[in-house]
Short mmCIF file of C-alpha atoms and ligand atoms in Angstrom, two decimals:
data_model
loop_
_atom_site.label_atom_id
_atom_site.label_comp_id
_atom_site.label_asym_id
_atom_site.label_seq_id
_atom_site.Cartn_x
_atom_site.Cartn_y
_atom_site.Cartn_z
CA UNK A 5 0.00 0.00 0.00
CA UNK A 6 1.30 3.50 -0.73
CA UNK A 7 0.83 6.27 1.79
CA UNK A 8 0.67 10.05 1.52
CA UNK A 9 2.93 10.97 4.46
CA UNK A 10 3.87 7.66 6.05
CA UNK A 11 7.23 6.33 4.92
CA UNK A 12 7.03 2.56 4.69
CA UNK A 13 10.37 0.86 5.46
CA UNK A 14 12.23 -0.80 2.57
CA UNK A 15 12.59 -4.12 4.37
CA UNK A 16 10.60 -6.04 6.93
CA UNK A 17 7.52 -8.20 6.75
CA UNK A 18 3.97 -7.79 8.00
CA UNK A 19 2.62 -9.54 11.06
CA UNK A 20 -0.33 -11.58 9.84
CA UNK A 21 -3.20 -13.53 11.32
CA UNK A 22 -2.38 -17.24 11.65
CA UNK A 23 -5.75 -18.37 12.94
CA UNK A 24 -8.93 -16.43 12.26
CA UNK A 25 -10.84 -18.11 15.08
CA UNK A 26 -8.33 -17.75 17.91
CA UNK A 27 -6.75 -14.51 16.68
CA UNK A 28 -3.29 -16.08 16.90
CA UNK A 29 -0.60 -14.20 14.99
CA UNK A 30 2.17 -15.17 12.64
CA UNK A 31 5.09 -12.92 13.64
CA UNK A 32 8.15 -12.74 11.36
CA UNK A 33 11.66 -12.13 12.78
CA UNK A 34 11.72 -8.71 11.05
CA UNK A 35 8.23 -7.27 11.58
CA UNK A 36 7.13 -3.83 10.42
CA UNK A 37 5.73 -2.08 13.50
CA UNK A 38 3.91 1.26 13.28
CA UNK A 39 4.95 3.71 16.01
CA UNK A 40 3.08 6.88 16.95
CA UNK A 41 5.12 9.14 19.21
CA UNK A 42 2.10 11.21 20.19
CA UNK A 43 1.75 14.73 21.59
CA UNK A 44 3.67 16.66 24.24
CA UNK A 45 6.13 14.40 26.02
CA UNK A 46 5.30 11.66 23.50
CA UNK A 47 8.00 13.25 21.31
CA UNK A 48 10.47 12.79 24.21
CA UNK A 49 9.64 9.24 25.20
CA UNK A 50 8.76 7.84 21.74
CA UNK A 51 12.23 7.75 20.16
CA UNK A 52 13.80 6.55 23.42
CA UNK A 53 11.41 3.60 23.75
CA UNK A 54 11.98 2.82 20.08
CA UNK A 55 15.78 2.58 20.66
CA UNK A 56 15.36 0.36 23.72
CA UNK A 57 12.96 -2.01 21.97
CA UNK A 58 15.19 -2.16 18.85
CA UNK A 59 18.17 -3.03 21.06
CA UNK A 60 16.26 -5.90 22.69
CA UNK A 61 15.09 -7.20 19.32
CA UNK A 62 18.67 -7.16 17.99
CA UNK A 63 20.03 -8.81 21.14
CA UNK A 64 17.62 -11.70 20.56
CA UNK A 65 18.50 -12.09 16.87
CA UNK A 66 15.63 -10.10 15.41
CA UNK A 67 15.05 -6.78 13.74
CA UNK A 68 12.14 -4.35 13.99
CA UNK A 69 11.38 -2.19 10.95
CA UNK A 70 9.67 0.82 12.49
CA UNK A 71 7.09 2.77 10.52
CA UNK A 72 6.26 6.18 11.93
CA UNK A 73 2.57 7.13 11.83
CA UNK A 74 0.89 10.36 12.90
CA UNK A 75 -2.05 11.61 14.96
CA UNK A 76 -2.73 14.74 17.01
CA UNK A 77 -0.39 17.70 16.63
CA UNK A 78 1.99 16.06 14.12
CA UNK A 79 -0.97 14.96 11.99
CA UNK A 80 -2.42 18.48 12.02
CA UNK A 81 0.91 19.73 10.65
CA UNK A 82 1.11 17.11 7.89
CA UNK A 83 -2.50 16.39 7.01
CA UNK A 84 -4.46 19.25 8.56
CA UNK A 85 -6.52 16.75 10.53
CA UNK A 86 -6.23 14.96 13.88
CA UNK A 87 -6.55 11.32 12.98
CA UNK A 88 -5.76 10.63 9.31
CA UNK A 89 -7.32 7.56 7.70
CA UNK A 90 -3.92 6.24 6.65
CA UNK A 91 -2.76 6.19 10.29
CA UNK A 92 -5.72 4.05 11.28
CA UNK A 93 -5.27 1.89 8.17
CA UNK A 94 -1.54 1.36 8.81
CA UNK A 95 -2.18 0.27 12.41
CA UNK A 96 -5.02 -1.97 11.25
CA UNK A 97 -2.94 -3.58 8.47
CA UNK A 98 0.10 -4.27 10.64
CA UNK A 99 -1.89 -5.66 13.61
CA UNK A 100 0.66 -4.74 16.31
CA UNK A 101 1.65 -1.13 17.00
CA UNK A 102 2.80 1.16 19.79
CA UNK A 103 1.77 4.69 20.63
CA UNK A 104 2.59 7.50 23.03
CA UNK A 105 -0.01 9.84 24.57
CA UNK A 106 -2.36 12.12 22.64
CA UNK A 107 -3.73 15.36 24.05
CA UNK A 108 -7.51 15.70 24.46
CA UNK A 109 -9.04 19.14 25.07
CA UNK A 110 -11.42 19.36 28.06
CA UNK A 111 -15.00 20.63 27.66
CA UNK A 112 -14.87 21.59 23.99
CA UNK A 113 -12.95 20.77 20.81
CA UNK A 114 -12.44 17.34 19.28
CA UNK A 115 -13.29 14.06 20.98
CA UNK A 116 -10.49 11.90 22.36
CA UNK A 117 -8.28 10.49 19.60
CA UNK A 118 -7.34 7.67 21.95
CA UNK A 119 -10.96 6.68 22.35
CA UNK A 120 -11.50 7.04 18.57
CA UNK A 121 -8.54 4.76 17.82
CA UNK A 122 -9.67 2.13 20.33
CA UNK A 123 -13.22 2.17 19.00
CA UNK A 124 -12.35 2.29 15.28
CA UNK A 125 -9.93 -0.61 15.59
CA UNK A 126 -12.25 -2.42 18.02
CA UNK A 127 -9.48 -2.73 20.61
CA UNK A 128 -11.97 -3.75 23.24
CA UNK A 129 -9.73 -4.62 26.18
CA UNK A 130 -7.38 -2.12 27.79
CA UNK A 131 -4.96 -4.23 29.77
CA UNK A 132 -2.62 -2.79 32.38
CA UNK A 133 -0.21 -5.03 34.24
CA UNK A 134 0.52 -3.37 37.56
CA UNK A 135 3.60 -4.82 39.22
CA UNK A 136 6.39 -3.32 41.29
CA UNK A 137 9.98 -3.18 40.07
CA UNK A 138 12.73 -3.31 42.65
CA UNK A 139 13.99 0.11 43.64
CA UNK A 140 11.01 2.06 42.35
CA UNK A 141 9.90 4.56 45.01
CA UNK A 142 6.26 4.26 46.01
CA UNK A 143 3.88 6.11 48.37
CA UNK A 144 2.87 2.83 50.06
CA UNK A 145 4.93 0.76 52.50
CA UNK A 146 4.67 -2.58 50.66
CA UNK A 147 4.45 -1.85 46.94
CA UNK A 148 5.75 -5.35 46.15
CA UNK A 149 2.37 -6.74 47.29
CA UNK A 150 0.80 -5.43 44.11
CA UNK A 151 0.96 -7.78 41.16
CA UNK A 152 -2.27 -7.26 39.35
CA UNK A 153 -3.59 -7.00 35.80
CA UNK A 154 -6.56 -4.75 35.06
CA UNK A 155 -8.89 -5.42 32.11
CA UNK A 156 -10.85 -2.31 31.25
CA UNK A 157 -13.66 -2.45 28.70
CA UNK A 158 -12.60 0.00 26.01
CA UNK A 159 -15.48 0.60 23.62
CA UNK A 160 -18.62 1.48 25.58
CA UNK A 161 -19.93 2.89 28.87
CA UNK A 162 -19.90 6.72 29.16
CA UNK A 163 -17.07 6.72 26.60
CA UNK A 164 -19.40 5.76 23.78
CA UNK A 165 -19.61 9.44 22.83
CA UNK A 166 -23.42 9.70 23.04
CA UNK A 167 -23.56 13.11 24.72
CA UNK A 168 -25.88 16.06 24.23
CA UNK A 169 -24.66 19.60 24.82
CA UNK A 170 -26.61 22.04 26.96
CA UNK A 171 -28.69 24.53 25.02
CA UNK A 172 -29.04 22.39 21.86
CA UNK A 173 -32.20 21.08 20.21
CA UNK A 174 -30.89 17.57 20.73
CA UNK A 175 -30.64 17.89 24.51
CA UNK A 176 -34.13 19.41 24.61
CA UNK A 177 -35.51 16.45 22.65
CA UNK A 178 -33.74 13.91 24.85
CA UNK A 179 -35.03 15.67 27.96
CA UNK A 180 -38.54 15.70 26.60
CA UNK A 181 -38.34 11.98 25.86
CA UNK A 182 -36.99 11.18 29.32
CA UNK A 183 -39.54 13.33 31.15
CA UNK A 184 -42.66 13.12 29.04
CA UNK A 185 -42.44 9.66 27.53
CA UNK A 186 -40.45 7.78 30.17
CA UNK A 187 -41.91 9.64 33.15
CA UNK A 188 -38.74 10.60 35.03
CA UNK A 189 -38.76 13.86 37.01
CA UNK A 190 -35.30 13.76 38.57
CA UNK A 191 -33.51 16.25 36.29
CA UNK A 192 -33.19 19.72 37.85
CA UNK A 193 -34.77 22.70 36.10
CA UNK A 194 -32.66 24.81 33.76
CA UNK A 195 -29.75 24.03 31.40
CA UNK A 196 -28.57 20.42 31.36
CA UNK A 197 -25.97 18.28 29.60
CA UNK A 198 -26.95 14.63 29.09
CA UNK A 199 -24.79 11.59 28.41
CA UNK A 200 -25.80 7.98 27.74
CA UNK A 201 -24.11 4.98 29.32
CA UNK A 202 -24.56 1.81 27.25
CA UNK A 203 -23.25 -1.48 28.65
CA UNK A 204 -23.96 -4.40 26.35
CA UNK A 205 -23.95 -8.15 26.87
CA UNK A 206 -21.60 -8.48 23.89
CA UNK A 207 -19.12 -5.86 25.17
CA UNK A 208 -19.16 -7.20 28.73
CA UNK A 209 -18.85 -10.87 27.93
CA UNK A 210 -15.95 -10.59 25.50
CA UNK A 211 -14.04 -8.47 28.04
CA UNK A 212 -14.70 -10.86 30.93
CA UNK A 213 -13.69 -13.81 28.71
CA UNK A 214 -10.35 -12.11 28.02
CA UNK A 215 -9.79 -11.60 31.74
CA UNK A 216 -10.67 -15.21 32.65
CA UNK A 217 -8.59 -16.63 29.78
CA UNK A 218 -5.65 -14.52 30.94
CA UNK A 219 -6.07 -15.71 34.54
CA UNK A 220 -6.18 -19.36 33.46
CA UNK A 221 -3.21 -19.07 31.10
CA UNK A 222 -1.07 -17.22 33.63
CA UNK A 223 -1.87 -19.22 36.78
CA UNK A 224 -3.68 -16.38 38.46
CA UNK A 225 -5.99 -17.16 41.39
CA UNK A 226 -8.89 -14.81 40.86
CA UNK A 227 -10.82 -12.48 38.56
CA UNK A 228 -12.71 -9.66 40.27
CA UNK A 229 -15.60 -7.90 38.53
CA UNK A 230 -15.51 -4.27 39.63
CA UNK A 231 -18.80 -2.37 39.27
CA UNK A 232 -21.07 0.24 40.79
CA UNK A 233 -24.12 -1.99 40.40
CA UNK A 234 -25.66 -0.95 43.72
CA UNK A 235 -26.48 2.42 42.15
CA UNK A 236 -26.41 1.83 38.38
CA UNK A 237 -28.30 -1.45 38.50
CA UNK A 238 -29.12 -1.89 34.83
CA UNK A 239 -25.68 -0.98 33.48
CA UNK A 240 -22.98 -1.73 36.05
CA UNK A 241 -25.16 -4.27 37.88
CA UNK A 242 -25.82 -5.98 34.58
CA UNK A 243 -22.07 -5.97 33.86
CA UNK A 244 -21.62 -7.99 37.03
CA UNK A 245 -24.45 -10.41 36.18
CA UNK A 246 -23.21 -11.01 32.63
CA UNK A 247 -19.69 -11.43 34.00
CA UNK A 248 -20.85 -14.22 36.32
CA UNK A 249 -22.86 -15.74 33.48
CA UNK A 250 -19.69 -16.09 31.40
CA UNK A 251 -17.87 -17.65 34.35
CA UNK A 252 -20.64 -20.13 35.12
CA UNK A 253 -21.70 -21.07 31.61
CA UNK A 254 -18.46 -21.17 29.64
CA UNK A 255 -15.64 -22.43 31.85
CA UNK A 256 -16.93 -25.54 33.62
CA UNK A 257 -14.68 -26.70 36.48
CA UNK A 258 -11.88 -24.32 35.58
CA UNK A 259 -13.69 -21.46 37.29
CA UNK A 260 -15.65 -21.21 40.54
CA UNK A 261 -17.63 -18.25 41.85
CA UNK A 262 -16.94 -16.87 45.30
CA UNK A 263 -20.50 -17.68 46.43
CA UNK A 264 -20.17 -21.34 45.43
CA UNK A 265 -16.80 -21.45 47.09
CA UNK A 266 -18.30 -20.49 50.45
CA UNK A 267 -21.53 -22.46 50.04
CA UNK A 268 -19.88 -25.70 48.99
CA UNK A 269 -16.23 -25.61 49.99
CA UNK A 270 -16.02 -23.40 53.06
CA UNK A 271 -13.95 -20.86 51.16
CA UNK A 272 -11.28 -23.36 50.09
CA UNK A 273 -10.53 -23.03 46.36
CA UNK A 274 -9.66 -26.23 44.46
CA UNK A 275 -6.19 -26.20 42.93
CA UNK A 276 -5.79 -24.69 39.44
CA UNK A 277 -9.20 -23.06 39.64
CA UNK A 278 -9.83 -19.38 39.08
CA UNK A 279 -12.20 -17.80 41.60
CA UNK A 280 -14.54 -15.18 40.14
CA UNK A 281 -15.82 -12.63 42.61
CA UNK A 282 -17.07 -9.04 42.48
CA UNK A 283 -16.49 -5.83 44.37
CA UNK A 284 -18.24 -2.47 44.33
CA UNK A 285 -15.91 0.11 42.78
CA UNK A 286 -15.59 2.48 45.75
CA UNK A 287 -14.80 -0.40 48.09
CA UNK A 288 -12.34 -1.76 45.51
CA UNK A 289 -10.39 1.50 45.59
CA UNK A 290 -9.74 1.10 49.29
CA UNK A 291 -9.13 -2.65 49.01
CA UNK A 292 -6.34 -1.86 46.56
CA UNK A 293 -4.59 -0.16 49.47
CA UNK A 294 -5.64 -2.32 52.39
CA UNK A 295 -5.72 -5.85 50.89
CA UNK A 296 -3.43 -5.37 47.92
CA UNK A 297 -2.14 -8.93 47.69
CA UNK A 298 -5.62 -10.47 47.56
CA UNK A 299 -6.26 -9.19 44.04
CA UNK A 300 -4.97 -10.68 40.84
CA UNK A 301 -6.99 -9.85 37.73
CA UNK A 302 -9.68 -7.17 37.65
CA UNK A 303 -12.34 -6.82 34.93
CA UNK A 304 -14.42 -3.67 34.74
CA UNK A 305 -16.41 -1.22 32.65
CA UNK A 306 -14.59 1.64 30.97
CA UNK A 307 -14.79 4.47 33.53
CA UNK A 308 -14.08 2.30 36.59
CA UNK A 309 -11.08 0.95 34.72
CA UNK A 310 -9.81 4.42 33.93
CA UNK A 311 -9.90 5.57 37.57
CA UNK A 312 -8.81 2.32 39.13
CA UNK A 313 -5.82 1.62 36.92
CA UNK A 314 -4.38 5.11 37.51
CA UNK A 315 -4.82 4.68 41.27
CA UNK A 316 -3.14 1.26 41.11
CA UNK A 317 -0.38 2.80 38.99
CA UNK A 318 0.34 5.30 41.77
CA UNK A 319 0.96 2.43 44.21
CA UNK A 320 3.72 0.96 42.08
CA UNK A 321 5.51 4.25 41.49
CA UNK A 322 3.26 6.51 39.44
CA UNK A 323 2.45 7.23 35.85
CA UNK A 324 6.08 7.33 34.77
CA UNK A 325 6.29 3.54 35.14
CA UNK A 326 2.73 2.30 34.40
CA UNK A 327 2.43 0.40 31.10
CA UNK A 328 -0.64 -0.65 29.14
CA UNK A 329 -1.98 -2.12 25.93
CA UNK A 330 -5.23 -2.18 23.98
CA UNK A 331 -6.19 -5.61 22.68
CA UNK A 332 -8.67 -6.67 20.00
CA UNK A 333 -9.14 -9.91 18.10
CA UNK A 334 -5.71 -10.61 16.59
CA UNK A 335 -4.42 -7.09 17.14
CA UNK A 336 -2.93 -4.88 19.84
CA UNK A 337 -1.85 -1.29 20.33
CA UNK A 338 0.60 -0.77 23.20
CA UNK A 339 0.31 2.54 25.08
CA UNK A 340 1.37 3.86 28.48
CA UNK A 341 -1.16 4.87 31.12
CA UNK A 342 0.11 8.46 31.31
CA UNK A 343 -0.96 11.40 29.16
CA UNK A 344 1.03 13.97 27.20
CA UNK A 345 2.10 15.99 30.30
CA UNK A 346 2.38 19.15 28.14
CA UNK A 347 4.22 21.18 30.80
CA UNK A 348 7.26 18.89 30.40
CA UNK A 349 7.13 18.58 26.60
CA UNK A 350 10.43 18.92 24.75
CA UNK A 351 12.50 19.06 27.95
CA UNK A 352 14.04 15.57 27.69
CA UNK A 353 12.92 15.16 31.29
CA UNK A 354 10.08 12.69 31.80
CA UNK A 355 10.34 8.99 32.51
CA UNK A 356 10.17 6.80 29.37
CA UNK A 357 9.71 3.59 31.41
CA UNK A 358 5.93 3.45 30.97
CA UNK A 359 6.22 3.43 27.19
CA UNK A 360 9.21 1.07 27.26
CA UNK A 361 7.30 -1.38 29.49
CA UNK A 362 4.26 -1.07 27.20
CA UNK A 363 6.69 -2.38 24.60
CA UNK A 364 7.33 -5.36 26.91
CA UNK A 365 3.61 -6.12 26.78
CA UNK A 366 3.77 -5.81 23.00
CA UNK A 367 6.70 -8.24 22.81
CA UNK A 368 4.85 -10.72 25.00
CA UNK A 369 1.84 -10.51 22.68
CA UNK A 370 4.17 -11.18 19.74
CA UNK A 371 5.58 -14.23 21.50
CA UNK A 372 8.97 -12.55 22.02
CA UNK A 373 9.18 -13.43 25.72
CA UNK A 374 12.99 -13.42 25.76
CA UNK A 375 13.15 -9.86 24.40
CA UNK A 376 10.41 -8.80 26.83
CA UNK A 377 12.34 -10.19 29.78
CA UNK A 378 15.52 -8.51 28.64
CA UNK A 379 13.83 -5.10 28.55
CA UNK A 380 12.05 -5.52 31.86
CA UNK A 381 15.26 -6.66 33.58
CA UNK A 382 17.29 -3.79 32.09
CA UNK A 383 14.74 -1.19 33.24
CA UNK A 384 14.64 -2.75 36.71
CA UNK A 385 18.45 -2.88 36.99
CA UNK A 386 18.79 0.74 35.87
CA UNK A 387 16.30 1.94 38.48
CA UNK A 388 17.76 -0.32 41.18
CA UNK A 389 21.15 1.31 40.43
CA UNK A 390 19.41 4.62 41.25
CA UNK A 391 19.92 5.93 37.72
CA UNK A 392 16.54 7.60 37.35
CA UNK A 393 14.51 10.43 35.83
CA UNK A 394 13.19 13.42 37.83
CA UNK A 395 10.03 11.68 39.08
CA UNK A 396 11.94 8.96 40.93
CA UNK A 397 14.95 11.14 41.73
CA UNK A 398 12.86 13.37 43.99
CA UNK A 399 11.96 10.30 46.06
CA UNK A 400 15.26 8.41 46.09
CA UNK A 401 18.15 9.41 48.29
CA UNK A 402 21.51 9.51 46.54
CA UNK A 403 20.11 8.83 43.08
CA UNK A 404 21.58 10.07 39.81
CA UNK A 405 19.15 12.32 37.96
CA UNK A 406 19.00 11.56 34.25
CA UNK A 407 17.15 13.02 31.29
CA UNK A 408 14.75 10.88 29.21
CA UNK A 409 17.34 10.01 26.57
CA UNK A 410 20.19 9.38 29.08
CA UNK A 411 17.95 6.99 31.02
CA UNK A 412 17.07 5.22 27.76
CA UNK A 413 20.76 4.91 26.87
CA UNK A 414 21.54 3.29 30.25
CA UNK A 415 18.81 0.76 29.58
CA UNK A 416 20.16 0.09 26.08
CA UNK A 417 23.69 -0.35 27.52
CA UNK A 418 22.40 -2.96 29.95
CA UNK A 419 20.54 -4.80 27.20
CA UNK A 420 23.67 -4.87 25.03
CA UNK A 421 25.87 -6.10 27.87
P1 NAP B 18 -0.62 13.31 32.35
O1 NAP B 18 -0.19 13.86 31.04
O2 NAP B 18 -0.54 11.85 32.53
O3 NAP B 18 0.26 14.03 33.48
C1 NAP B 18 -0.12 14.06 34.82
C2 NAP B 18 1.11 14.01 35.71
O4 NAP B 18 1.60 12.67 35.73
C3 NAP B 18 2.32 14.84 35.25
O5 NAP B 18 2.20 16.19 35.62
C4 NAP B 18 3.42 14.11 35.99
O6 NAP B 18 3.35 14.37 37.38
C5 NAP B 18 3.01 12.66 35.82
N1 NAP B 18 3.54 12.08 34.57
C6 NAP B 18 2.90 11.90 33.39
N2 NAP B 18 3.71 11.32 32.50
C7 NAP B 18 4.88 11.11 33.12
C8 NAP B 18 6.12 10.54 32.72
N3 NAP B 18 6.32 10.04 31.49
N4 NAP B 18 7.14 10.52 33.62
C9 NAP B 18 6.97 10.99 34.86
N5 NAP B 18 5.83 11.54 35.30
C10 NAP B 18 4.78 11.59 34.45
O7 NAP B 18 -2.13 13.73 32.68
P2 NAP B 18 -2.93 15.07 32.38
O8 NAP B 18 -2.05 16.25 32.67
O9 NAP B 18 -4.20 14.89 33.08
O10 NAP B 18 -3.24 15.01 30.83
C11 NAP B 18 -2.50 15.73 29.82
C12 NAP B 18 -3.12 15.40 28.47
O11 NAP B 18 -2.92 14.00 28.16
C13 NAP B 18 -4.64 15.64 28.40
O12 NAP B 18 -4.93 16.22 27.15
C14 NAP B 18 -5.23 14.24 28.48
O13 NAP B 18 -6.45 14.12 27.82
C15 NAP B 18 -4.17 13.43 27.76
N6 NAP B 18 -4.16 11.99 28.13
C16 NAP B 18 -3.89 11.12 27.14
C17 NAP B 18 -3.83 9.77 27.41
C18 NAP B 18 -3.53 8.84 26.28
O14 NAP B 18 -3.03 9.28 25.24
N7 NAP B 18 -3.77 7.56 26.42
C19 NAP B 18 -4.00 9.31 28.73
C20 NAP B 18 -4.23 10.24 29.74
C21 NAP B 18 -4.31 11.59 29.42
P3 NAP B 18 4.29 15.43 38.17
O15 NAP B 18 4.14 16.74 37.51
O16 NAP B 18 3.74 15.36 39.55
O17 NAP B 18 5.69 14.90 38.11
#
């Protein structure tokens, strides 16, 4: 395919789908991988992560052919639009890609490009492994107790973009429908903005399946459905019910619900069985702090996942180190939890670890476990040696403060040695 502004590499081969049903990939030793640096500090961390991941690929006898793609500010410069079709197409065609953060204006302006990308490519599960690396400073006393993976539904809930602005004809019509036809009288008088929160059986069940499959494949003990179903009974409550339905109807003896566990086994889980339980979201936020080591895999609707994964990220050292990835059927887009932190843009200052470790997740998805381990170990060793960026330096006594690119170089040096 020829592109308008994207330069396709001369060499390399595409990652393709090996099995339509399972979504399994066929990954060549020299894959073409689209990379989107993103806005703000994305331009600082993008090239650094790229170098680190290239070094790990080379050290394990492989070669990544990077293909730079554009969205946000860089796309406005080149294409005069925020999310060019060829960017979406390139990511779609190559199946595995990595991106930095994209800025989203608050209140007005365009909708989130991140949300648009996730929805357009149907990347329905946002997965964030939240584990502590040795030496990383944390606000809690036992950060090593956290070793959790969050599965956040990525395509619906209040992120579906069905919102009506105050003062418009549309909001007046929706209000009229709600009040006159449906008989609700709980909206205050005067101007109102209205949003719709769809939670579907389809969206819920495929997300919960991903979480349970992950737990089974990775010897995890439990999957917790996190919801606010006590208040939002027909959306979040239904998420919980459909989640249990998947567990009970599709996994046989491999999965047991917490209720059955207590009713039939006095709380004692059989070996190699994943326990599915549920927690109300506000309680879950405090359980993260008070009973950290009891939680393994969490599955939740979009907004809960957004809040909860950032909070969990803080416990293991903050946004500078929190990786993530968006997964669909036979495709994934790696991306850190943090945003574009515009106040630090262009200063070669912020921590690139979150994007680098998102690359670890990408390597694991590609089946490059050796390269993934190499990167993770090199990042951990660099931090344990107290060679750190500003965010960790302010919390570590006697550390050496490095810029984004210097930190990346230390990681590369460790990979090469
Ligand atoms: P943010 O960019 O994540 O920054 C919030 C704070 O987190 C920073 O001030 C900094 O804290 C810390 N931080 C973020 N990235 C870091 C890094 N690489 N290394 C070390 N510390 C880091 O959140 P925001 O200011 O709320 O959002 C800015 C823009 O990003 C918004 O337009 C938002 O919509 C967008 N955003 C995009 C994504 C995405 O692309 N997926 C995700 C979230 C937000 P200190 O100043 O305390 O050091």
